[in-house]
mmCIF file of N, CA and C in Angstrom:
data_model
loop_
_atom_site.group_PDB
_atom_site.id
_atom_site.type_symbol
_atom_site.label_atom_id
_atom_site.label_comp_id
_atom_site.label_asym_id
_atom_site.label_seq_id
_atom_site.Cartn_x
_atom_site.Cartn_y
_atom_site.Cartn_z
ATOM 1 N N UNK A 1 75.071 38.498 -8.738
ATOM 2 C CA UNK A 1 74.150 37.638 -8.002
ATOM 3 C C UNK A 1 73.314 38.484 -7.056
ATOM 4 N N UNK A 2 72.119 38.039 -6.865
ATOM 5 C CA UNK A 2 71.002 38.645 -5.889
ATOM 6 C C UNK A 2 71.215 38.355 -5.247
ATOM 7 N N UNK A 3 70.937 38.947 -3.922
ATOM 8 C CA UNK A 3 70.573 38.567 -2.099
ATOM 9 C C UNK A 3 68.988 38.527 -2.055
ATOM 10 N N UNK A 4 68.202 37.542 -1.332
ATOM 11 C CA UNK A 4 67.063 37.431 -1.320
ATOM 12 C C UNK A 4 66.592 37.382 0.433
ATOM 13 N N UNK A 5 65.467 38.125 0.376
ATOM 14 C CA UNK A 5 64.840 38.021 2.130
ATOM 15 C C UNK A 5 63.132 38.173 1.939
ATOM 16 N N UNK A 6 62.723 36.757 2.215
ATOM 17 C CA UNK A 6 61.569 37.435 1.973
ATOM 18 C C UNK A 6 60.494 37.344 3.482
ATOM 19 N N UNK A 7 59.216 38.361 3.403
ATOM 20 C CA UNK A 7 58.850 38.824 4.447
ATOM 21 C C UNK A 7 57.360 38.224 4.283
ATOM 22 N N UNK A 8 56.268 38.125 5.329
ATOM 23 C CA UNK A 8 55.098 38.106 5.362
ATOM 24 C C UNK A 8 54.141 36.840 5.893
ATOM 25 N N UNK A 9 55.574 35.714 6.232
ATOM 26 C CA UNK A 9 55.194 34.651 7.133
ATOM 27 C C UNK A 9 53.974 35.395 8.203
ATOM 28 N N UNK A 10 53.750 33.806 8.536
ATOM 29 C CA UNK A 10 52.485 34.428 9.803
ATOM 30 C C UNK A 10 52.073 33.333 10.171
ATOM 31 N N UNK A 11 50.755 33.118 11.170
ATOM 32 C CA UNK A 11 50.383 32.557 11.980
ATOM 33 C C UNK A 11 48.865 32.716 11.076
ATOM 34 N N UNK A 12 47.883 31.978 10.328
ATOM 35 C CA UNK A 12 47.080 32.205 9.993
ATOM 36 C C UNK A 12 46.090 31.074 10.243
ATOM 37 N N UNK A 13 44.754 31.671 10.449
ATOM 38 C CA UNK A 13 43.432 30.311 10.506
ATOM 39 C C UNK A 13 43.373 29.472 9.544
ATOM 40 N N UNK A 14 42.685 28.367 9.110
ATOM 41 C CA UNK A 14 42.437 28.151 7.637
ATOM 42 C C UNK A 14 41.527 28.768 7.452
ATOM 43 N N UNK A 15 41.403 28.878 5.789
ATOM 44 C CA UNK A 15 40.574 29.488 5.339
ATOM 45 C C UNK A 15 41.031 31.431 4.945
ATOM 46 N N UNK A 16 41.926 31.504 4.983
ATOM 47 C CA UNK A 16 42.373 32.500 5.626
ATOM 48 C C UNK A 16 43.709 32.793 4.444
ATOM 49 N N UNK A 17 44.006 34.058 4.649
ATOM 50 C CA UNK A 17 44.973 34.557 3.294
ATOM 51 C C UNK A 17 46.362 35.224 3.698
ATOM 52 N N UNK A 18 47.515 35.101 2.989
ATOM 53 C CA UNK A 18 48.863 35.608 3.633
ATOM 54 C C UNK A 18 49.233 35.891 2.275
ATOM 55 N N UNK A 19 50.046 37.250 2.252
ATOM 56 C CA UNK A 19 50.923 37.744 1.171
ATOM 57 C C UNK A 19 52.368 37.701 1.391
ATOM 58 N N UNK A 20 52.903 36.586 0.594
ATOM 59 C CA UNK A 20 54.662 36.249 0.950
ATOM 60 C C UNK A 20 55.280 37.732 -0.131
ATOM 61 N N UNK A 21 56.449 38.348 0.250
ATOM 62 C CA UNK A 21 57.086 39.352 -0.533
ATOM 63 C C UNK A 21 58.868 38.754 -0.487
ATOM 64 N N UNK A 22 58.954 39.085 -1.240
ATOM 65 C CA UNK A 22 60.469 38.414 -1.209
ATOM 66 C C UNK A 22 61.324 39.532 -2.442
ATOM 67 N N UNK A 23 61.982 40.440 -1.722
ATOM 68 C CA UNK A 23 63.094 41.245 -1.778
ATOM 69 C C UNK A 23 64.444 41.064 -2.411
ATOM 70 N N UNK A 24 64.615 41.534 -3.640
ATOM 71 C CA UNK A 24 66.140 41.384 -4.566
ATOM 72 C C UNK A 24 66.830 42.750 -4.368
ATOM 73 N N UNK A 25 68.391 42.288 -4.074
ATOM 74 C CA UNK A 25 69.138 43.412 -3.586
ATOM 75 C C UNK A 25 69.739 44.018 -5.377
ATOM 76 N N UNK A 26 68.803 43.342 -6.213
ATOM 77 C CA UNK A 26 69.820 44.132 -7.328
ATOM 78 C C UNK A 26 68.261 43.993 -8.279
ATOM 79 N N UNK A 27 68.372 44.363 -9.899
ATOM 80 C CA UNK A 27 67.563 43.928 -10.610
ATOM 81 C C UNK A 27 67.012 42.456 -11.019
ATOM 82 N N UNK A 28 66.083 42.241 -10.619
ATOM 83 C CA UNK A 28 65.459 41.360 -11.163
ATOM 84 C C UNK A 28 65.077 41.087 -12.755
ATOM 85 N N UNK A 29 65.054 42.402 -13.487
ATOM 86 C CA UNK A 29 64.254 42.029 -14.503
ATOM 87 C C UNK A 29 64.522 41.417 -16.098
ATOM 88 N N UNK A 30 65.844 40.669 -15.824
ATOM 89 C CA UNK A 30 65.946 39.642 -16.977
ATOM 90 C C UNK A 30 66.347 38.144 -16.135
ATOM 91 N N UNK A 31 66.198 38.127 -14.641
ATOM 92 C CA UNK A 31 66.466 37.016 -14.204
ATOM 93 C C UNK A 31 65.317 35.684 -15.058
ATOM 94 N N UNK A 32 65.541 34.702 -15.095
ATOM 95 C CA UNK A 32 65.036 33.693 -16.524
ATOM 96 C C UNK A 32 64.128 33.305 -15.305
ATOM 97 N N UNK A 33 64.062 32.902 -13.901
ATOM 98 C CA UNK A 33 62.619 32.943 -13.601
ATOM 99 C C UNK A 33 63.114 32.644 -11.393
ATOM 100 N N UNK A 34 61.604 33.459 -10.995
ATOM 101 C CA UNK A 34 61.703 33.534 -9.793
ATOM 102 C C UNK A 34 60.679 32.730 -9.207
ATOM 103 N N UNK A 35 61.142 31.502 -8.102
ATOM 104 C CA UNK A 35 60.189 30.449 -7.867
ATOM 105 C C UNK A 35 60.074 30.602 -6.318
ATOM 106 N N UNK A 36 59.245 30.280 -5.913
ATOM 107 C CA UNK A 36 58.816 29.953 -4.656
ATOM 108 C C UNK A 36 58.174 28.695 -4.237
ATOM 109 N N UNK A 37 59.429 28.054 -3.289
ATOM 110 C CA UNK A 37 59.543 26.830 -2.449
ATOM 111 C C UNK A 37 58.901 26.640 -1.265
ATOM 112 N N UNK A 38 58.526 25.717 -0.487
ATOM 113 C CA UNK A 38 58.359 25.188 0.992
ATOM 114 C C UNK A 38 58.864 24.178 0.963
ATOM 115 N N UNK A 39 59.251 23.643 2.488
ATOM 116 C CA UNK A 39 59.874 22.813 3.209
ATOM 117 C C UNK A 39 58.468 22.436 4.495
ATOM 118 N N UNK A 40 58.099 21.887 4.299
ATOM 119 C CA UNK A 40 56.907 21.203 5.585
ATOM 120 C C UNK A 40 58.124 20.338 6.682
ATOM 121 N N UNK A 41 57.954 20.120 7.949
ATOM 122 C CA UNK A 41 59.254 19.725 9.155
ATOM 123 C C UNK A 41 58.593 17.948 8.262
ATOM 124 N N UNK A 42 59.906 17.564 8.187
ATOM 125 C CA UNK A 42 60.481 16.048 7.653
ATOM 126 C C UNK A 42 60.316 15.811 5.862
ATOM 127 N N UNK A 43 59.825 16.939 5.377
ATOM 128 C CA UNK A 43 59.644 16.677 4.559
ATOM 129 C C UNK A 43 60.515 17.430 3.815
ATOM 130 N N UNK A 44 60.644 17.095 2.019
ATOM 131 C CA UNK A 44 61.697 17.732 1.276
ATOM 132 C C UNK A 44 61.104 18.969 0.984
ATOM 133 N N UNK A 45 61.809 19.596 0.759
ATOM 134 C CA UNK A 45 61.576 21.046 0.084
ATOM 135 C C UNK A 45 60.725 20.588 -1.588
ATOM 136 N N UNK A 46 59.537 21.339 -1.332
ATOM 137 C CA UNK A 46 59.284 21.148 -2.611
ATOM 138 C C UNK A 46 58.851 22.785 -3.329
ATOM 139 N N UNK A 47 58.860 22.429 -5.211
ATOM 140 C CA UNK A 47 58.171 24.021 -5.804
ATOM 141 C C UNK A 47 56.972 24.237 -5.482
ATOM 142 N N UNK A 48 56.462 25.564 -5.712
ATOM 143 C CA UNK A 48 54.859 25.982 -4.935
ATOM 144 C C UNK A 48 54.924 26.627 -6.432
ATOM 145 N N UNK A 49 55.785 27.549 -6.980
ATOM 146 C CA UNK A 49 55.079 28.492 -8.094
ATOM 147 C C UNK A 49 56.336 28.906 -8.810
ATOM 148 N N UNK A 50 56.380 29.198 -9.830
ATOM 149 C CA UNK A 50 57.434 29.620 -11.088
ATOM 150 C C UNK A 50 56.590 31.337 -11.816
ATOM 151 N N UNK A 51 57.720 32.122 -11.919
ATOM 152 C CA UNK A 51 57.418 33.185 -12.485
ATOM 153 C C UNK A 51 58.536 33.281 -14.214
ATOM 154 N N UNK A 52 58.528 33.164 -15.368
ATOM 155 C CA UNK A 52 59.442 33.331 -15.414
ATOM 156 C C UNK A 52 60.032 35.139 -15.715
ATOM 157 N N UNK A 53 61.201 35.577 -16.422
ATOM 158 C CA UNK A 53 61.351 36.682 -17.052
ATOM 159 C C UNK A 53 60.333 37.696 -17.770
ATOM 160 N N UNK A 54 59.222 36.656 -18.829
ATOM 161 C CA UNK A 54 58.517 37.215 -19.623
ATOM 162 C C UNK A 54 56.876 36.694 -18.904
ATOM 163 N N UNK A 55 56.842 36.525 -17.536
ATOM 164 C CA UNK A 55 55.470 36.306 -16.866
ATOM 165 C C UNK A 55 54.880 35.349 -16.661
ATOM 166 N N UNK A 56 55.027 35.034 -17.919
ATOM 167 C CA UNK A 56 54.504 33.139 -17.696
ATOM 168 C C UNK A 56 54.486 32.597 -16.195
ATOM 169 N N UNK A 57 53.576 31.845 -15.660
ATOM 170 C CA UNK A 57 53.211 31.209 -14.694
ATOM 171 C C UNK A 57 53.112 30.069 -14.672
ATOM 172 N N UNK A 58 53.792 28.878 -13.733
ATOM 173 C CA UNK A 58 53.253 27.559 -13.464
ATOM 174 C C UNK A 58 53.083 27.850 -12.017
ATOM 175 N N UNK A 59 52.498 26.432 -11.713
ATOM 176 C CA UNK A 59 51.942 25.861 -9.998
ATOM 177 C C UNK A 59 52.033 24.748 -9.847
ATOM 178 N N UNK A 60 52.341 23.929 -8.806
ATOM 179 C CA UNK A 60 51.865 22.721 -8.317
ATOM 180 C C UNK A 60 50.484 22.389 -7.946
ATOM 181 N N UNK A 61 50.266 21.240 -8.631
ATOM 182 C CA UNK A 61 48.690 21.307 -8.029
ATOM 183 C C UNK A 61 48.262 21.210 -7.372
ATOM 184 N N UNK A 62 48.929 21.246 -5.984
ATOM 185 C CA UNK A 62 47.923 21.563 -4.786
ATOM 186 C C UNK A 62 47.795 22.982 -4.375
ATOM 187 N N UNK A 63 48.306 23.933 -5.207
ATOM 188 C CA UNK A 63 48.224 25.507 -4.868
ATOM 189 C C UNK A 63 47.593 26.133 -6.416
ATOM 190 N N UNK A 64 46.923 24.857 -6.997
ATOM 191 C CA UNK A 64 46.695 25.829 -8.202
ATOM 192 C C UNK A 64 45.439 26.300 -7.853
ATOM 193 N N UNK A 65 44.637 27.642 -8.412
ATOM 194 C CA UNK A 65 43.624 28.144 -7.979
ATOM 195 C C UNK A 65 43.485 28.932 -6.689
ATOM 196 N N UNK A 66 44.260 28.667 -5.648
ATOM 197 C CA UNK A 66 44.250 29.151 -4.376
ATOM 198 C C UNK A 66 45.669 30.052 -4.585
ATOM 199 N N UNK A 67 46.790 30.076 -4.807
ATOM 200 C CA UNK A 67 48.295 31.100 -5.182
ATOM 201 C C UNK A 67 48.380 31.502 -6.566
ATOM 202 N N UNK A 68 48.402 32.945 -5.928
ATOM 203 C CA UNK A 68 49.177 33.308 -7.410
ATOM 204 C C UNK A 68 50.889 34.097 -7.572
ATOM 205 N N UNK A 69 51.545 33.638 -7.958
ATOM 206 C CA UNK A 69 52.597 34.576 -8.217
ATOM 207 C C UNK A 69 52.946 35.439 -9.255
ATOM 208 N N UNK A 70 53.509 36.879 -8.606
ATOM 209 C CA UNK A 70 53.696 37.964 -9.282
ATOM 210 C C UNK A 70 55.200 38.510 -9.145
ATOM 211 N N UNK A 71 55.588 39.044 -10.418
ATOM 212 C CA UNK A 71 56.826 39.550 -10.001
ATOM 213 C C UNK A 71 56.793 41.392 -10.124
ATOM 214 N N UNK A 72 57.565 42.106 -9.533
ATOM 215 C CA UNK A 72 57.437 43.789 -9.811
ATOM 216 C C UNK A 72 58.941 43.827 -10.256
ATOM 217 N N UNK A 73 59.158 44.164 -11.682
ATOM 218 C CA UNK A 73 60.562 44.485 -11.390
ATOM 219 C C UNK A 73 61.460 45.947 -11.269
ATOM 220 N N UNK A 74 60.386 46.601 -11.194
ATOM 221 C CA UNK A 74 60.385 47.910 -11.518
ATOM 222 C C UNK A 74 61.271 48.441 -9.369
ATOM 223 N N UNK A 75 60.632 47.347 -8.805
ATOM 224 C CA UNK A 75 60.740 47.343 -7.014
ATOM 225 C C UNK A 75 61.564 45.999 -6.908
ATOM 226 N N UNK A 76 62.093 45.232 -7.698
ATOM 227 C CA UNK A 76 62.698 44.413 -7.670
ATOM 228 C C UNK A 76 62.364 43.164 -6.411
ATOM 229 N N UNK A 77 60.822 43.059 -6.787
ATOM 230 C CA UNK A 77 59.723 41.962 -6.046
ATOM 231 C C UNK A 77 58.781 40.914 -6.439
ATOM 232 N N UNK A 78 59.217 39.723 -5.514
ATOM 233 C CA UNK A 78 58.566 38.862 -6.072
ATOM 234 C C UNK A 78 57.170 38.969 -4.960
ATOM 235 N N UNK A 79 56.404 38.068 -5.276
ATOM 236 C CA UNK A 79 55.081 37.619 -4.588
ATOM 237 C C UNK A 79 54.070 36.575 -4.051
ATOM 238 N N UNK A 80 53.618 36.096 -3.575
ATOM 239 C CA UNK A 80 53.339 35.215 -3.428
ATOM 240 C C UNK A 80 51.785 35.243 -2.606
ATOM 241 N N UNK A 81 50.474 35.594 -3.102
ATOM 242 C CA UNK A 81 49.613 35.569 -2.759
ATOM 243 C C UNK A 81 49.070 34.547 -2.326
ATOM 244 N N UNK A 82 48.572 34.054 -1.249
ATOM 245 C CA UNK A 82 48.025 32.384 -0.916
ATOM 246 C C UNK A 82 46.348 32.819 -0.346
ATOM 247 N N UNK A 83 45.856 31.791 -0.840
ATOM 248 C CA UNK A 83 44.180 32.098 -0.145
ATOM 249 C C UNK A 83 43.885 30.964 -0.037
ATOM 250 N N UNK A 84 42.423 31.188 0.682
ATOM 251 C CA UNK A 84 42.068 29.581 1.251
ATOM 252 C C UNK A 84 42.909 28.536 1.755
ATOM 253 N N UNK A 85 43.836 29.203 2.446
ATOM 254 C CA UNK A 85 44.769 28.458 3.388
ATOM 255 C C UNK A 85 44.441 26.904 4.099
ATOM 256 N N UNK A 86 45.311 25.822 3.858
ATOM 257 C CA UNK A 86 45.046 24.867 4.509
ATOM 258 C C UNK A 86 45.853 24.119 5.600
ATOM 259 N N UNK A 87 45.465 23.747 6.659
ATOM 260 C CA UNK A 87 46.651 22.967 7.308
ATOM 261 C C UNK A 87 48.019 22.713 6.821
ATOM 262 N N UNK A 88 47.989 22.043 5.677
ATOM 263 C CA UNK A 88 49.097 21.290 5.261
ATOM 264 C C UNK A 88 50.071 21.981 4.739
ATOM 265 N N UNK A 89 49.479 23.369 4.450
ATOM 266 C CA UNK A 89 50.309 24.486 3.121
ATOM 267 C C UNK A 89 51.476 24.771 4.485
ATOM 268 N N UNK A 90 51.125 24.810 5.749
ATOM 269 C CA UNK A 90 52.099 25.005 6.445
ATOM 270 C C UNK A 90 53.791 24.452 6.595
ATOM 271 N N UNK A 91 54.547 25.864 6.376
ATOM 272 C CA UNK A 91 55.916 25.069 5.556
ATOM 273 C C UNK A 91 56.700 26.500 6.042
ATOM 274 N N UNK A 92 57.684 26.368 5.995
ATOM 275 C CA UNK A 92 58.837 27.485 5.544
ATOM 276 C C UNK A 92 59.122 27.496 4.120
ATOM 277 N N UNK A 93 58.923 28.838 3.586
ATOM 278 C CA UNK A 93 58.244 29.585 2.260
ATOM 279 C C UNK A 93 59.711 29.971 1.672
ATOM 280 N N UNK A 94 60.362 29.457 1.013
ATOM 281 C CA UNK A 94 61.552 30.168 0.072
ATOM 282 C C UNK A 94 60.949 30.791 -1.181
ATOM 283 N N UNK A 95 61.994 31.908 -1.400
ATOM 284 C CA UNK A 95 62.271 32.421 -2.314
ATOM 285 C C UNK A 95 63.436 32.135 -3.174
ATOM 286 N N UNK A 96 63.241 31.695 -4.450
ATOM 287 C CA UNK A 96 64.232 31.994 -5.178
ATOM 288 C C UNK A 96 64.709 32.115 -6.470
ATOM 289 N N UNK A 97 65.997 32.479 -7.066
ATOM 290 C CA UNK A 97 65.987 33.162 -8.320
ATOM 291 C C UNK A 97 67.353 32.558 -8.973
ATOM 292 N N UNK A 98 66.401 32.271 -10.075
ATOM 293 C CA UNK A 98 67.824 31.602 -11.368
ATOM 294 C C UNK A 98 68.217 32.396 -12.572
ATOM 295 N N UNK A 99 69.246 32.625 -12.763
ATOM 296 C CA UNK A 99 69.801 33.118 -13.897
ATOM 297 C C UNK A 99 70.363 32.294 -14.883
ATOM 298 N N UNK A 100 70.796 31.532 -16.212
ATOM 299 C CA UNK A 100 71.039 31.105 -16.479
ATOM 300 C C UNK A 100 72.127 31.317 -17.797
ATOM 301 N N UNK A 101 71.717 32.704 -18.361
ATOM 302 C CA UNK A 101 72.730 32.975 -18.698
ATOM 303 C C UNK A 101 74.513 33.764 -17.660
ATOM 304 N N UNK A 102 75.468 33.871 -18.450
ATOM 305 C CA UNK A 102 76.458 35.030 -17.411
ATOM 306 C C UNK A 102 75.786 36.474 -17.466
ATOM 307 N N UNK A 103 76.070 36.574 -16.006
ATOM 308 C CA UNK A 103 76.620 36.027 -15.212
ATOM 309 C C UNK A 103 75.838 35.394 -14.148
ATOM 310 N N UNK A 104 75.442 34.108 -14.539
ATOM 311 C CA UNK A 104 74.944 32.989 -14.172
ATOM 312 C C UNK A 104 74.816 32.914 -12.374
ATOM 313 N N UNK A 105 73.714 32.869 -11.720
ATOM 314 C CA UNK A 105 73.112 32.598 -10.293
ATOM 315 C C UNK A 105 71.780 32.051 -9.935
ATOM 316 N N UNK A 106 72.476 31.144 -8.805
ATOM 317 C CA UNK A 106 71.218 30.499 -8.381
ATOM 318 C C UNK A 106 70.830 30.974 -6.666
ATOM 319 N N UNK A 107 69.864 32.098 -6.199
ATOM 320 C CA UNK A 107 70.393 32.646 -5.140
ATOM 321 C C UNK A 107 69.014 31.859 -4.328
ATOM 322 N N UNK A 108 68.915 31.702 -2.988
ATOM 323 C CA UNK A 108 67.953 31.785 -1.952
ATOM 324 C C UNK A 108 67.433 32.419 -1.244
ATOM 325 N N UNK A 109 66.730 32.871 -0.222
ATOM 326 C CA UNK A 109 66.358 33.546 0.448
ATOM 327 C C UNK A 109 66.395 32.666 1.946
ATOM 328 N N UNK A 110 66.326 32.895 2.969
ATOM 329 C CA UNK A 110 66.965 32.245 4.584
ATOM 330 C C UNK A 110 65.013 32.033 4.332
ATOM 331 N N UNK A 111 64.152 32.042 3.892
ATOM 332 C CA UNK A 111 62.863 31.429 4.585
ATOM 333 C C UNK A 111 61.741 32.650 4.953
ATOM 334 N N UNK A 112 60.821 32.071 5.253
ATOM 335 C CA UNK A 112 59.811 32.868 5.886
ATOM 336 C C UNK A 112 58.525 31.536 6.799
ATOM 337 N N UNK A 113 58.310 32.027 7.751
ATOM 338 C CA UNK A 113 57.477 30.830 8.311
ATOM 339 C C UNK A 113 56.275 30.719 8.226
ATOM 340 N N UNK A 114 55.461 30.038 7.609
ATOM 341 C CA UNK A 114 53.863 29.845 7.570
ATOM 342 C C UNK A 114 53.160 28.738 8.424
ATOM 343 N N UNK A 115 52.212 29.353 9.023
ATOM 344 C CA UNK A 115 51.710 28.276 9.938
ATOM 345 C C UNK A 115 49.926 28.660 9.676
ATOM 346 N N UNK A 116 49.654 27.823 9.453
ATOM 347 C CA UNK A 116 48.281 27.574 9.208
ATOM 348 C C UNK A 116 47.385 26.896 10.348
ATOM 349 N N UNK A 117 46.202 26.778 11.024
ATOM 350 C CA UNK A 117 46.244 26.521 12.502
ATOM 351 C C UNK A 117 45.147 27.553 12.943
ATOM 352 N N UNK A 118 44.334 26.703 13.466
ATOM 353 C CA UNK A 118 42.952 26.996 14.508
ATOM 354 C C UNK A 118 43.426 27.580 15.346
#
């Protein structure tokens, strides 16, 4: 199983761009896919972006066009590019990673904070 921490929260204007990085303490590169979550305060945690093993990409559609996610597995890193930042994108940013075959893990990362804001 991975340990996950990811870095690059911030305090940003709208309009405005933040690079989330999120850190695996082991190999990444047959994990079946690495996603990145937010949590907005009262609200549920929801998906922002899916990477899987072989690259493939999904999004939610309120981040499609504006995020992209990338994985490095060579640095054992995920990514999370955001642009054109809006009020609302403001959330605590998870990282995280599923395995599905053995030896099977579903790991998290403790968060990163995004705040979007004049």
């Amino acid at each position: 199983q991975v340990q996950l921490v990811e870095s690059g929260g911030g305090l940003v204007q709208p309009g405005g761009s933040l690079r989330l990085s999120c850190a695996a303490s082991g190999s990444i590169s047959n994990t079946d896919h690495l996603d990145w979550y937010r949590q907005a305060p009262g609200k549920l945690r929801e998906l922002v972006a899916i990477i899987t093993s072989v690259g493939i990409t999904n999004y939610a559609d309120f981040v499609k066009g504006r995020f992209t996610i990338s994985r490095d597995n060579a640095k054992n890193m995920v990514y999370l590019q955001m642009n054109s930042l809006k009020p609302e994108d403001t959330a605590v940013y998870y990282c995280r990673a599923l395995q599905y075959i053995t030896p099977a893990y579903d790991s998290w990362g403790p968060g990163t904070q995004v705040t979007v804001s004049s």
